[in-house]
Short mmCIF file of C-alpha atoms in Angstrom, two decimals:
data_model
loop_
_atom_site.label_atom_id
_atom_site.label_comp_id
_atom_site.label_asym_id
_atom_site.label_seq_id
_atom_site.Cartn_x
_atom_site.Cartn_y
_atom_site.Cartn_z
CA TYR A 1 23.34 -28.46 -4.27
CA GLU A 2 24.98 -27.75 -0.91
CA VAL A 3 24.10 -29.61 2.17
CA ARG A 4 24.98 -28.84 5.96
CA ARG A 5 24.82 -31.28 8.76
CA PRO A 6 25.58 -30.72 12.40
CA ALA A 7 27.75 -33.65 14.67
CA GLY A 8 25.97 -36.65 15.23
CA THR A 9 23.39 -36.46 12.46
CA ASP A 10 22.78 -39.28 10.15
CA ILE A 11 23.12 -38.49 6.71
CA ILE A 12 22.50 -41.87 5.21
CA LYS A 13 20.85 -44.81 7.37
CA GLN A 14 21.67 -48.43 6.86
CA GLY A 15 18.88 -50.24 5.38
CA ASP A 16 17.06 -47.37 4.12
CA ARG A 17 15.34 -48.30 0.93
CA GLU A 18 14.52 -44.57 -0.27
CA ALA A 19 18.14 -43.85 -1.53
CA ASN A 20 17.75 -40.80 -3.85
CA GLU A 21 21.18 -39.03 -3.11
CA PHE A 22 25.15 -38.98 -3.53
CA PHE A 23 27.27 -36.88 -1.63
CA MET A 24 30.72 -35.56 -1.89
CA ILE A 25 32.42 -33.99 1.31
CA ASP A 26 33.48 -30.40 0.92
CA SER A 27 34.55 -29.92 4.65
CA GLY A 28 34.51 -31.80 7.95
CA GLU A 29 34.75 -35.44 8.70
CA VAL A 30 32.13 -38.37 8.46
CA GLU A 31 32.12 -41.74 10.20
CA VAL A 32 30.83 -44.94 8.44
CA PHE A 33 28.82 -47.30 10.35
CA LYS A 34 28.10 -50.82 9.26
CA GLY A 35 26.68 -53.67 11.52
CA HIS A 36 27.28 -54.23 15.28
CA ASN A 37 30.18 -55.29 17.42
CA GLU A 38 29.67 -57.97 19.96
CA ASP A 39 28.93 -55.49 22.77
CA GLY A 40 26.04 -54.23 20.54
CA SER A 41 27.65 -51.12 19.57
CA GLU A 42 27.78 -49.97 16.08
CA ARG A 43 30.69 -50.90 13.96
CA LEU A 44 32.92 -48.06 12.81
CA MET A 45 34.40 -49.03 9.24
CA ILE A 46 35.98 -46.05 8.18
CA THR A 47 36.29 -42.00 8.82
CA LEU A 48 36.00 -39.99 5.63
CA GLY A 49 37.03 -36.43 5.03
CA PRO A 50 37.18 -33.63 2.31
CA GLY A 51 36.89 -35.33 -1.39
CA ALA A 52 35.45 -38.32 -0.44
CA MET A 53 32.66 -39.61 -1.84
CA PHE A 54 29.40 -42.01 -0.59
CA GLY A 55 26.07 -43.09 -1.08
CA GLU A 56 26.69 -44.35 -4.65
CA LEU A 57 26.19 -47.92 -3.91
CA ALA A 58 22.28 -47.72 -3.27
CA LEU A 59 21.99 -45.69 -6.58
CA MET A 60 24.36 -48.01 -8.46
CA TYR A 61 22.57 -51.07 -7.80
CA ASN A 62 19.06 -49.97 -6.90
CA THR A 63 19.61 -51.65 -3.11
CA PRO A 64 19.11 -50.43 0.42
CA ARG A 65 21.79 -48.30 1.80
CA ALA A 66 24.86 -50.65 2.84
CA ALA A 67 26.02 -48.43 5.77
CA THR A 68 25.32 -45.46 8.12
CA VAL A 69 27.22 -42.37 7.49
CA ARG A 70 27.10 -39.77 10.37
CA ALA A 71 28.59 -36.20 10.58
CA LYS A 72 31.39 -36.25 12.92
CA SER A 73 32.87 -32.70 12.79
CA GLU A 74 30.93 -29.88 14.36
CA GLU A 75 29.35 -29.16 10.73
CA VAL A 76 29.77 -30.84 7.68
CA VAL A 77 29.51 -29.58 4.40
CA LEU A 78 28.65 -31.47 1.72
CA TRP A 79 27.58 -31.29 -2.01
CA ALA A 80 24.41 -33.81 -3.07
CA MET A 81 23.39 -34.81 -6.35
CA ASP A 82 20.09 -36.72 -6.85
CA ARG A 83 19.85 -40.06 -8.48
CA ASP A 84 19.26 -38.96 -12.08
CA SER A 85 22.18 -36.30 -12.25
CA PHE A 86 24.29 -39.06 -10.73
CA LYS A 87 23.40 -41.37 -13.00
CA GLN A 88 24.16 -39.12 -16.08
CA ILE A 89 27.61 -37.72 -14.65
CA VAL A 90 29.22 -39.51 -12.05
CA LEU A 91 28.16 -43.35 -12.45
CA VAL A 92 29.88 -44.23 -15.53
CA GLN A 93 33.14 -42.51 -14.34
CA THR A 94 33.26 -43.92 -10.99
CA MET A 95 32.53 -47.51 -11.84
CA GLN A 96 35.08 -47.58 -14.71
CA LYS A 97 37.84 -46.30 -12.22
CA ARG A 98 36.69 -49.02 -9.53
CA LEU A 99 36.36 -51.80 -12.16
CA LYS A 100 39.83 -51.04 -13.36
CA TYR A 101 41.42 -51.46 -9.87
CA GLU A 102 39.06 -54.03 -8.48
CA ALA A 103 41.03 -57.13 -9.26
CA PHE A 104 44.19 -55.12 -8.80
CA LEU A 105 43.33 -54.38 -5.47
CA GLU A 106 42.23 -57.96 -4.60
CA LYS A 107 45.84 -59.17 -5.21
CA VAL A 108 47.56 -56.45 -3.00
CA GLU A 109 48.17 -58.78 0.10
CA LEU A 110 48.04 -55.53 2.50
CA LEU A 111 44.41 -55.22 1.54
CA LYS A 112 43.29 -58.64 1.33
CA ASP A 113 41.02 -58.37 4.48
CA LEU A 114 39.58 -55.21 3.51
CA SER A 115 35.57 -55.26 2.59
CA GLN A 116 34.90 -54.35 -1.01
CA TYR A 117 33.27 -51.52 0.21
CA GLU A 118 36.70 -50.28 1.81
CA ARG A 119 38.48 -51.28 -1.36
CA ALA A 120 36.33 -49.38 -3.61
CA THR A 121 36.76 -46.12 -1.21
CA ILE A 122 40.43 -46.47 -1.61
CA ALA A 123 40.32 -46.76 -5.52
CA ASP A 124 38.26 -43.63 -5.77
CA SER A 125 40.98 -41.76 -3.81
CA PHE A 126 43.91 -43.08 -6.05
CA LYS A 127 46.03 -40.72 -8.10
CA GLU A 128 47.01 -42.38 -11.32
CA GLU A 129 50.68 -41.88 -12.73
CA THR A 130 52.73 -42.94 -15.72
CA VAL A 131 56.37 -42.47 -15.07
CA ALA A 132 59.34 -42.97 -17.48
CA ALA A 133 62.22 -45.18 -16.59
CA GLY A 134 64.98 -43.47 -14.54
CA ALA A 135 62.66 -41.17 -12.74
CA GLU A 136 62.95 -40.46 -9.14
CA LEU A 137 59.45 -40.86 -7.19
CA ILE A 138 60.93 -40.66 -3.65
CA THR A 139 64.28 -38.66 -2.52
CA GLU A 140 65.93 -39.61 0.56
CA GLY A 141 65.48 -36.96 3.41
CA ASP A 142 62.51 -35.31 1.65
CA LYS A 143 59.31 -35.02 3.56
CA GLY A 144 56.86 -37.71 2.60
CA ASN A 145 53.30 -37.03 1.65
CA GLU A 146 52.71 -40.13 -0.83
CA MET A 147 52.22 -43.76 -0.39
CA TYR A 148 52.73 -45.50 -3.69
CA PHE A 149 51.36 -48.88 -5.21
CA LEU A 150 53.15 -50.45 -8.14
CA VAL A 151 50.84 -51.50 -10.96
CA LYS A 152 53.03 -52.17 -13.98
CA GLY A 153 56.86 -51.79 -14.18
CA THR A 154 60.29 -52.13 -11.90
CA ALA A 155 61.99 -49.66 -9.61
CA LYS A 156 64.73 -49.78 -6.91
CA ALA A 157 65.42 -48.29 -3.49
CA TYR A 158 68.76 -47.21 -2.50
CA ALA A 159 69.40 -45.82 0.87
CA LYS A 160 72.78 -43.96 1.64
CA GLY A 161 73.57 -44.82 -2.29
CA GLU A 162 73.30 -48.52 -1.45
CA HIS A 163 70.64 -50.65 -3.21
CA VAL A 164 68.35 -51.78 -0.63
CA ALA A 165 65.12 -52.96 -2.33
CA THR A 166 63.52 -54.04 -5.76
CA TYR A 167 59.77 -53.42 -6.63
CA GLU A 168 58.49 -55.37 -9.45
CA GLU A 169 55.37 -57.25 -8.49
CA PRO A 170 52.22 -55.68 -9.30
CA GLY A 171 50.52 -54.48 -5.90
CA THR A 172 54.08 -54.00 -4.10
CA TYR A 173 53.76 -50.63 -1.99
CA PHE A 174 56.34 -48.38 -0.81
CA GLY A 175 56.75 -44.93 0.58
CA GLU A 176 54.35 -45.78 3.76
CA LEU A 177 57.05 -45.51 6.35
CA ALA A 178 57.19 -41.61 6.21
CA LEU A 179 53.69 -41.57 6.53
CA LEU A 180 53.34 -43.77 9.28
CA ASN A 181 56.06 -42.29 11.53
CA ASP A 182 55.67 -38.81 10.16
CA GLU A 183 59.60 -38.62 9.24
CA PRO A 184 61.56 -37.86 6.46
CA ARG A 185 62.20 -40.32 3.58
CA LEU A 186 64.58 -43.30 4.64
CA ALA A 187 65.44 -44.13 0.83
CA THR A 188 65.34 -43.07 -2.69
CA VAL A 189 63.11 -44.92 -5.10
CA LYS A 190 63.85 -44.61 -9.05
CA THR A 191 62.03 -46.37 -11.69
CA THR A 192 64.09 -49.02 -13.76
CA SER A 193 61.52 -49.14 -16.62
CA ASP A 194 58.51 -47.27 -17.56
CA CYS A 195 56.05 -47.45 -14.45
CA ASP A 196 52.28 -47.27 -14.12
CA LEU A 197 51.61 -46.38 -10.29
CA VAL A 198 48.75 -45.26 -8.20
CA SER A 199 48.98 -43.11 -4.82
CA LEU A 200 47.40 -41.95 -1.88
CA ASP A 201 48.48 -38.67 -0.40
CA ARG A 202 48.72 -38.12 3.35
CA ALA A 203 45.02 -36.87 3.99
CA ALA A 204 43.72 -40.24 2.03
CA PHE A 205 46.20 -42.52 3.46
CA GLU A 206 45.05 -41.47 6.89
CA ARG A 207 41.49 -41.66 6.38
CA MET A 208 41.30 -44.78 4.43
CA MET A 209 44.28 -47.01 5.63
CA GLY A 210 43.15 -47.10 9.12
CA PRO A 211 42.18 -50.75 9.10
CA VAL A 212 45.72 -51.93 8.05
CA ILE A 213 47.89 -49.50 9.96
CA GLU A 214 48.75 -52.27 12.31
CA VAL A 215 49.69 -54.75 9.47
CA LEU A 216 51.79 -51.72 8.19
CA LYS A 217 53.84 -51.12 11.31
CA ARG A 218 54.46 -55.09 11.40
CA ASN A 219 55.71 -55.04 7.79
CA THR A 220 58.46 -52.49 9.04
CA SER A 221 60.82 -55.18 9.62
CA ARG A 222 61.27 -55.61 5.62
CA TYR A 223 63.28 -52.19 6.01
CA ALA A 224 65.96 -53.56 8.36
CA LYS A 225 68.76 -52.15 5.88
CA PHE A 226 67.09 -48.64 5.87
CA LEU A 227 66.71 -48.44 9.49
CA GLN A 228 70.44 -49.94 10.25
CA SER A 229 71.89 -47.56 7.84
#
């Protein structure tokens, strides 16, 4: 059923033991708060937008709400599902995907300092892809709309025809520069074997990766060859 909440309204509240609903955002944005900063203000963990889900943890584990979720936009439109429907329809699929990527995400150096909740939220937004050897994942000069994480397989990057990078370790990521800098792709990335990948589109990247944006910016030094060429 549809739920509408104005800006500033708490949709769920941290510590609430009467957790009976799971939510998916149809339009608008919400902010997730957990705990407090040193000055006593609420600690903002993440901002979620259309397609994002929340409220599932308390239903999965029969625990109090782990965080407060507050409407940020002038009006947030959500779809709500009660506990029984959630368990029948969503729980199994959501848990399977999270468990599938839990160990993988813990090994991604970039995400090691994120909370379990933040990593689970990223896993929810992953688009899974299986690509054959020789496929072109990213084309130099194109507008970039996805960031990729390598799950299995190998790929190589080429800038102006020159080989500049090899990706072969699970958890290696690429494609973030175009999203960080809002610029065309600086290199072409081709698979050199059959690959399993997961990707985040631009909207998910902007919502989910806030806590690691500064790390991503620092790590741009690894693209020196791209930038010089």
